[in-house]
mmCIF file of C-alpha atoms in Angstrom:
data_model
loop_
_atom_site.group_PDB
_atom_site.id
_atom_site.type_symbol
_atom_site.label_atom_id
_atom_site.label_comp_id
_atom_site.label_asym_id
_atom_site.label_seq_id
_atom_site.Cartn_x
_atom_site.Cartn_y
_atom_site.Cartn_z
ATOM 1 C CA GLY A 9 10.728 -0.691 16.867
ATOM 2 C CA ALA A 10 11.547 -3.417 14.421
ATOM 3 C CA GLY A 11 8.585 -2.703 12.190
ATOM 4 C CA VAL A 12 5.389 -0.719 11.838
ATOM 5 C CA SER A 13 2.832 -1.737 14.421
ATOM 6 C CA GLN A 14 -0.878 -1.042 14.480
ATOM 7 C CA SER A 15 -3.493 -1.428 17.146
ATOM 8 C CA PRO A 16 -5.974 -2.852 17.599
ATOM 9 C CA SER A 17 -5.560 -5.690 15.123
ATOM 10 C CA ASN A 18 -9.325 -6.131 15.015
ATOM 11 C CA LYS A 19 -12.104 -3.761 15.975
ATOM 12 C CA VAL A 20 -15.817 -4.478 15.902
ATOM 13 C CA THR A 21 -18.069 -1.532 16.573
ATOM 14 C CA GLU A 22 -21.669 -0.521 16.228
ATOM 15 C CA LYS A 23 -22.851 1.903 13.613
ATOM 16 C CA GLY A 24 -22.694 5.458 14.900
ATOM 17 C CA LYS A 25 -19.846 4.907 17.342
ATOM 18 C CA ASP A 26 -16.465 6.616 17.075
ATOM 19 C CA VAL A 27 -13.288 4.563 16.651
ATOM 20 C CA GLU A 28 -9.632 5.375 16.959
ATOM 21 C CA LEU A 29 -6.926 3.441 15.169
ATOM 22 C CA ARG A 30 -3.291 3.708 16.132
ATOM 23 C CA CYS A 31 -0.088 3.421 14.140
ATOM 24 C CA ASP A 32 3.452 3.242 15.482
ATOM 25 C CA PRO A 33 5.909 3.792 12.626
ATOM 26 C CA ILE A 34 9.434 2.496 12.429
ATOM 27 C CA SER A 35 11.629 4.553 14.722
ATOM 28 C CA GLY A 36 13.222 7.436 12.862
ATOM 29 C CA HIS A 37 10.824 7.360 9.916
ATOM 30 C CA THR A 38 9.612 10.869 9.214
ATOM 31 C CA ALA A 39 6.893 9.995 6.706
ATOM 32 C CA LEU A 40 3.711 8.131 7.599
ATOM 33 C CA TYR A 41 0.800 7.013 5.422
ATOM 34 C CA TRP A 42 -2.714 5.712 6.002
ATOM 35 C CA TYR A 43 -4.546 3.478 3.521
ATOM 36 C CA ARG A 44 -7.843 1.669 3.419
ATOM 37 C CA GLN A 45 -8.481 -1.686 1.760
ATOM 38 C CA SER A 46 -12.118 -2.602 1.401
ATOM 39 C CA LEU A 47 -13.185 -6.171 0.700
ATOM 40 C CA GLY A 48 -12.367 -7.077 -2.882
ATOM 41 C CA GLN A 49 -10.968 -3.637 -3.646
ATOM 42 C CA GLY A 50 -7.541 -2.180 -4.076
ATOM 43 C CA LEU A 51 -5.746 0.007 -1.601
ATOM 44 C CA GLU A 52 -7.071 3.512 -1.250
ATOM 45 C CA PHE A 53 -4.654 6.209 -0.150
ATOM 46 C CA LEU A 54 -6.059 8.302 2.689
ATOM 47 C CA ILE A 55 -3.434 10.679 4.024
ATOM 48 C CA TYR A 56 0.288 11.323 4.225
ATOM 49 C CA PHE A 57 2.232 12.921 7.079
ATOM 50 C CA GLN A 58 5.666 14.475 6.806
ATOM 51 C CA GLY A 59 6.634 14.949 10.426
ATOM 52 C CA ASN A 60 3.479 16.104 12.172
ATOM 53 C CA SER A 61 2.057 17.837 9.129
ATOM 54 C CA ALA A 62 -0.388 16.481 6.596
ATOM 55 C CA PRO A 63 -0.013 18.715 3.519
ATOM 56 C CA ASP A 64 -2.980 17.185 1.732
ATOM 57 C CA LYS A 65 -6.066 15.805 3.440
ATOM 58 C CA SER A 66 -8.176 15.492 0.306
ATOM 59 C CA GLY A 67 -7.823 11.696 0.270
ATOM 60 C CA LEU A 68 -9.904 11.307 3.409
ATOM 61 C CA PRO A 69 -13.284 9.904 2.275
ATOM 62 C CA SER A 70 -15.460 12.208 4.367
ATOM 63 C CA ASP A 71 -15.328 14.765 7.157
ATOM 64 C CA ARG A 72 -16.005 11.944 9.617
ATOM 65 C CA PHE A 73 -12.399 10.901 9.087
ATOM 66 C CA SER A 74 -9.517 12.724 10.720
ATOM 67 C CA ALA A 75 -5.918 11.899 11.463
ATOM 68 C CA GLU A 76 -3.210 13.376 13.559
ATOM 69 C CA ARG A 77 0.392 12.690 14.317
ATOM 70 C CA THR A 78 2.223 13.891 17.380
ATOM 71 C CA GLY A 79 5.896 14.059 18.210
ATOM 72 C CA GLY A 80 6.724 12.975 14.678
ATOM 73 C CA SER A 81 5.924 9.409 15.671
ATOM 74 C CA VAL A 82 2.587 7.841 16.611
ATOM 75 C CA SER A 83 -0.434 8.578 14.461
ATOM 76 C CA THR A 84 -4.106 8.062 15.119
ATOM 77 C CA LEU A 85 -6.863 7.770 12.553
ATOM 78 C CA THR A 86 -10.263 8.656 13.987
ATOM 79 C CA ILE A 87 -13.554 7.770 12.387
ATOM 80 C CA GLN A 88 -16.573 9.473 13.876
ATOM 81 C CA ARG A 89 -20.130 8.168 13.643
ATOM 82 C CA THR A 90 -18.992 5.011 11.875
ATOM 83 C CA GLN A 91 -21.026 3.644 8.989
ATOM 84 C CA GLN A 92 -21.146 0.108 7.625
ATOM 85 C CA GLU A 93 -19.289 1.202 4.503
ATOM 86 C CA ASP A 94 -16.347 2.130 6.735
ATOM 87 C CA SER A 95 -15.701 -1.586 7.271
ATOM 88 C CA ALA A 96 -12.288 -2.317 5.816
ATOM 89 C CA VAL A 97 -8.710 -3.046 6.708
ATOM 90 C CA TYR A 98 -6.878 0.144 7.575
ATOM 91 C CA LEU A 99 -3.177 -0.027 6.804
ATOM 92 C CA CYS A 100 -0.433 2.257 7.956
ATOM 93 C CA ALA A 101 3.005 2.589 6.392
ATOM 94 C CA SER A 102 6.102 4.604 7.106
ATOM 95 C CA SER A 103 9.194 5.578 5.195
ATOM 96 C CA LEU A 104 12.458 7.151 6.224
ATOM 97 C CA VAL A 105 11.593 10.264 4.281
ATOM 98 C CA GLY A 106 8.890 11.311 1.874
ATOM 99 C CA GLY A 107 9.086 12.822 -1.530
ATOM 100 C CA GLY A 108 11.553 11.916 -4.228
ATOM 101 C CA SER A 109 14.374 10.732 -2.024
ATOM 102 C CA VAL A 110 15.923 7.333 -2.552
ATOM 103 C CA ASN A 111 14.954 6.616 1.070
ATOM 104 C CA ASN A 112 11.214 6.719 0.492
ATOM 105 C CA GLU A 113 10.537 2.987 0.434
ATOM 106 C CA GLN A 114 7.368 2.298 2.386
ATOM 107 C CA PHE A 115 7.061 -0.384 5.025
ATOM 108 C CA PHE A 116 3.608 -1.495 6.035
ATOM 109 C CA GLY A 117 2.042 -2.496 9.308
ATOM 110 C CA PRO A 118 -0.236 -5.549 9.637
ATOM 111 C CA GLY A 119 -3.379 -3.433 9.524
ATOM 112 C CA THR A 120 -6.474 -2.990 11.654
ATOM 113 C CA ARG A 121 -9.560 -4.868 10.494
ATOM 114 C CA LEU A 122 -12.571 -2.680 11.261
ATOM 115 C CA THR A 123 -16.056 -4.148 11.193
ATOM 116 C CA VAL A 124 -19.028 -1.851 11.639
ATOM 117 C CA LEU A 125 -22.212 -3.716 12.504
ATOM 118 C CA LYS B 27 -5.847 11.350 -12.785
ATOM 119 C CA GLN B 28 -3.350 8.579 -12.213
ATOM 120 C CA GLU B 29 -4.730 5.099 -12.738
ATOM 121 C CA VAL B 30 -2.823 1.910 -12.095
ATOM 122 C CA THR B 31 -3.819 -1.318 -13.802
ATOM 123 C CA GLN B 32 -2.498 -4.796 -13.184
ATOM 124 C CA ILE B 33 -2.840 -7.675 -15.593
ATOM 125 C CA PRO B 34 -3.704 -10.463 -15.173
ATOM 126 C CA ALA B 35 -6.041 -10.259 -12.183
ATOM 127 C CA ALA B 36 -5.262 -13.864 -11.339
ATOM 128 C CA LEU B 37 -2.642 -16.339 -12.476
ATOM 129 C CA SER B 38 -2.107 -20.012 -11.740
ATOM 130 C CA VAL B 39 1.135 -21.733 -12.724
ATOM 131 C CA PRO B 40 2.899 -25.004 -11.952
ATOM 132 C CA GLU B 41 5.889 -24.927 -9.661
ATOM 133 C CA GLY B 42 9.165 -24.088 -11.372
ATOM 134 C CA GLU B 43 7.697 -21.919 -14.093
ATOM 135 C CA ASN B 44 8.989 -18.428 -14.806
ATOM 136 C CA LEU B 45 6.301 -15.755 -14.892
ATOM 137 C CA VAL B 46 5.707 -12.074 -15.540
ATOM 138 C CA LEU B 47 3.240 -9.776 -13.829
ATOM 139 C CA ASN B 48 2.309 -6.531 -15.511
ATOM 140 C CA CYS B 49 1.561 -3.090 -14.164
ATOM 141 C CA SER B 50 0.655 -0.003 -16.172
ATOM 142 C CA PHE B 51 0.051 3.573 -15.100
ATOM 143 C CA THR B 52 -1.399 6.510 -16.969
ATOM 144 C CA ASP B 53 0.730 9.418 -15.760
ATOM 145 C CA SER B 54 4.505 9.175 -16.045
ATOM 146 C CA ALA B 55 5.082 11.946 -13.461
ATOM 147 C CA ILE B 56 5.976 9.610 -10.630
ATOM 148 C CA TYR B 57 8.655 9.521 -7.957
ATOM 149 C CA ASN B 58 8.920 5.765 -7.857
ATOM 150 C CA LEU B 59 7.152 2.468 -8.320
ATOM 151 C CA GLN B 60 7.036 -0.221 -5.657
ATOM 152 C CA TRP B 61 6.050 -3.881 -5.842
ATOM 153 C CA PHE B 62 4.503 -5.557 -2.799
ATOM 154 C CA ARG B 63 3.159 -8.951 -1.908
ATOM 155 C CA GLN B 64 0.176 -9.409 0.338
ATOM 156 C CA ASP B 65 -0.634 -12.689 2.003
ATOM 157 C CA PRO B 66 -4.241 -13.387 3.017
ATOM 158 C CA GLY B 67 -5.220 -11.473 6.141
ATOM 159 C CA LYS B 68 -1.833 -9.832 6.406
ATOM 160 C CA GLY B 69 -0.178 -6.546 5.617
ATOM 161 C CA LEU B 70 2.010 -5.713 2.666
ATOM 162 C CA THR B 71 5.611 -6.766 2.285
ATOM 163 C CA SER B 72 7.808 -4.599 0.121
ATOM 164 C CA LEU B 73 9.574 -6.557 -2.618
ATOM 165 C CA LEU B 74 11.269 -4.036 -4.852
ATOM 166 C CA LEU B 75 11.374 -0.266 -5.192
ATOM 167 C CA ILE B 76 12.363 1.396 -8.457
ATOM 168 C CA GLN B 77 13.075 5.096 -8.442
ATOM 169 C CA SER B 78 11.884 7.100 -11.444
ATOM 170 C CA SER B 79 15.472 7.436 -12.699
ATOM 171 C CA GLN B 80 16.068 3.679 -12.631
ATOM 172 C CA ARG B 81 15.102 1.008 -15.131
ATOM 173 C CA GLU B 82 15.211 -2.146 -13.043
ATOM 174 C CA GLN B 83 15.851 -3.676 -9.656
ATOM 175 C CA THR B 84 16.683 -7.254 -8.741
ATOM 176 C CA SER B 85 16.320 -9.202 -5.526
ATOM 177 C CA GLY B 86 16.933 -12.928 -5.564
ATOM 178 C CA ARG B 87 14.489 -14.572 -7.977
ATOM 179 C CA LEU B 88 12.644 -11.292 -8.519
ATOM 180 C CA ASN B 89 13.366 -8.684 -11.158
ATOM 181 C CA ALA B 90 11.303 -5.555 -11.658
ATOM 182 C CA SER B 91 11.596 -3.244 -14.632
ATOM 183 C CA LEU B 92 10.299 0.250 -15.160
ATOM 184 C CA ASP B 93 9.631 2.049 -18.420
ATOM 185 C CA LYS B 94 8.368 5.390 -17.211
ATOM 186 C CA SER B 95 7.807 6.881 -20.643
ATOM 187 C CA SER B 96 5.425 4.111 -21.638
ATOM 188 C CA GLY B 97 3.902 3.826 -18.170
ATOM 189 C CA ARG B 98 4.781 0.187 -17.628
ATOM 190 C CA SER B 99 6.440 -2.035 -15.092
ATOM 191 C CA THR B 100 6.897 -5.777 -14.989
ATOM 192 C CA LEU B 101 7.697 -8.103 -12.132
ATOM 193 C CA TYR B 102 9.524 -11.222 -13.246
ATOM 194 C CA ILE B 103 9.563 -14.205 -10.916
ATOM 195 C CA ALA B 104 11.998 -16.959 -11.804
ATOM 196 C CA ALA B 105 11.570 -20.616 -10.878
ATOM 197 C CA SER B 106 8.298 -20.035 -9.035
ATOM 198 C CA GLN B 107 7.625 -21.867 -5.773
ATOM 199 C CA PRO B 108 4.393 -22.596 -3.863
ATOM 200 C CA GLY B 109 5.555 -20.089 -1.241
ATOM 201 C CA ASP B 110 5.308 -17.381 -3.884
ATOM 202 C CA SER B 111 1.514 -17.737 -3.842
ATOM 203 C CA ALA B 112 0.131 -14.364 -2.782
ATOM 204 C CA THR B 113 -1.392 -11.222 -4.204
ATOM 205 C CA TYR B 114 1.148 -8.955 -5.854
ATOM 206 C CA LEU B 115 0.489 -5.240 -5.846
ATOM 207 C CA CYS B 116 2.238 -2.447 -7.668
ATOM 208 C CA ALA B 117 2.034 1.126 -6.469
ATOM 209 C CA VAL B 118 3.244 4.424 -7.863
ATOM 210 C CA ARG B 119 4.172 7.403 -5.755
ATOM 211 C CA LEU B 120 2.976 10.620 -7.306
ATOM 212 C CA ASN B 121 4.918 13.847 -7.108
ATOM 213 C CA ASN B 122 2.615 15.105 -4.354
ATOM 214 C CA ASN B 123 3.371 11.985 -2.285
ATOM 215 C CA ASP B 124 -0.004 10.394 -2.925
ATOM 216 C CA MET B 125 0.223 6.695 -3.628
ATOM 217 C CA ARG B 126 -1.873 4.838 -6.176
ATOM 218 C CA PHE B 127 -2.153 1.094 -6.035
ATOM 219 C CA GLY B 128 -3.221 -1.389 -8.641
ATOM 220 C CA ALA B 129 -5.892 -3.936 -7.773
ATOM 221 C CA GLY B 130 -3.289 -6.692 -7.659
ATOM 222 C CA THR B 131 -2.562 -10.012 -9.332
ATOM 223 C CA ARG B 132 -3.486 -13.075 -7.325
ATOM 224 C CA LEU B 133 -0.793 -15.688 -7.977
ATOM 225 C CA THR B 134 -1.161 -19.375 -7.226
ATOM 226 C CA VAL B 135 1.835 -21.656 -7.693
ATOM 227 C CA LYS B 136 0.809 -25.303 -7.686
ATOM 228 C CA PRO B 137 3.206 -27.940 -6.320
#
């Protein structure tokens, strides 16, 4: 695709429900990133995928959060038993490659605004 | 632990003025530094990417510099326009591919 896309753009859910957020990276980009931006706060790095692998999951805020990537393309971020503090904009980005390559510029999607009531 | 700080937090200037946004980071072991703009309710748009081996990058009215040894980067915007009003974020990529963002500078350019 022309850019990174995310769905849904907005999600309102009730506390305790599970939610699934989707990210479609730019075609051919091997690296994919998830971030969270809470109201009035900076961006918080969550997880990085190189291909289908996430070498480091320590950025995920709790064990209610999980992410997977299949086929080296689409990624889903799942939040189980949502809490009100999970309310934030969840941003996804992709880059051609990861690491120290000159082709590691990140391009961001529009985000998913999650509201937990 | 890498910390990224942006100063000032907010800036308001009249149209046409040149301005400088500052970004500092505590650990010089980075792959690169990237400047973004974020418009209200929208995602991030990449402005400039500086690799750790580079000292500056230019795109149009924007110029970004990087002094890795001192842990500083500046974003220079020439002849500012109202359309430049946005929040500007700097981010460093760590050697383990984690990214650390600053809290941003909210820029308002008044007509």
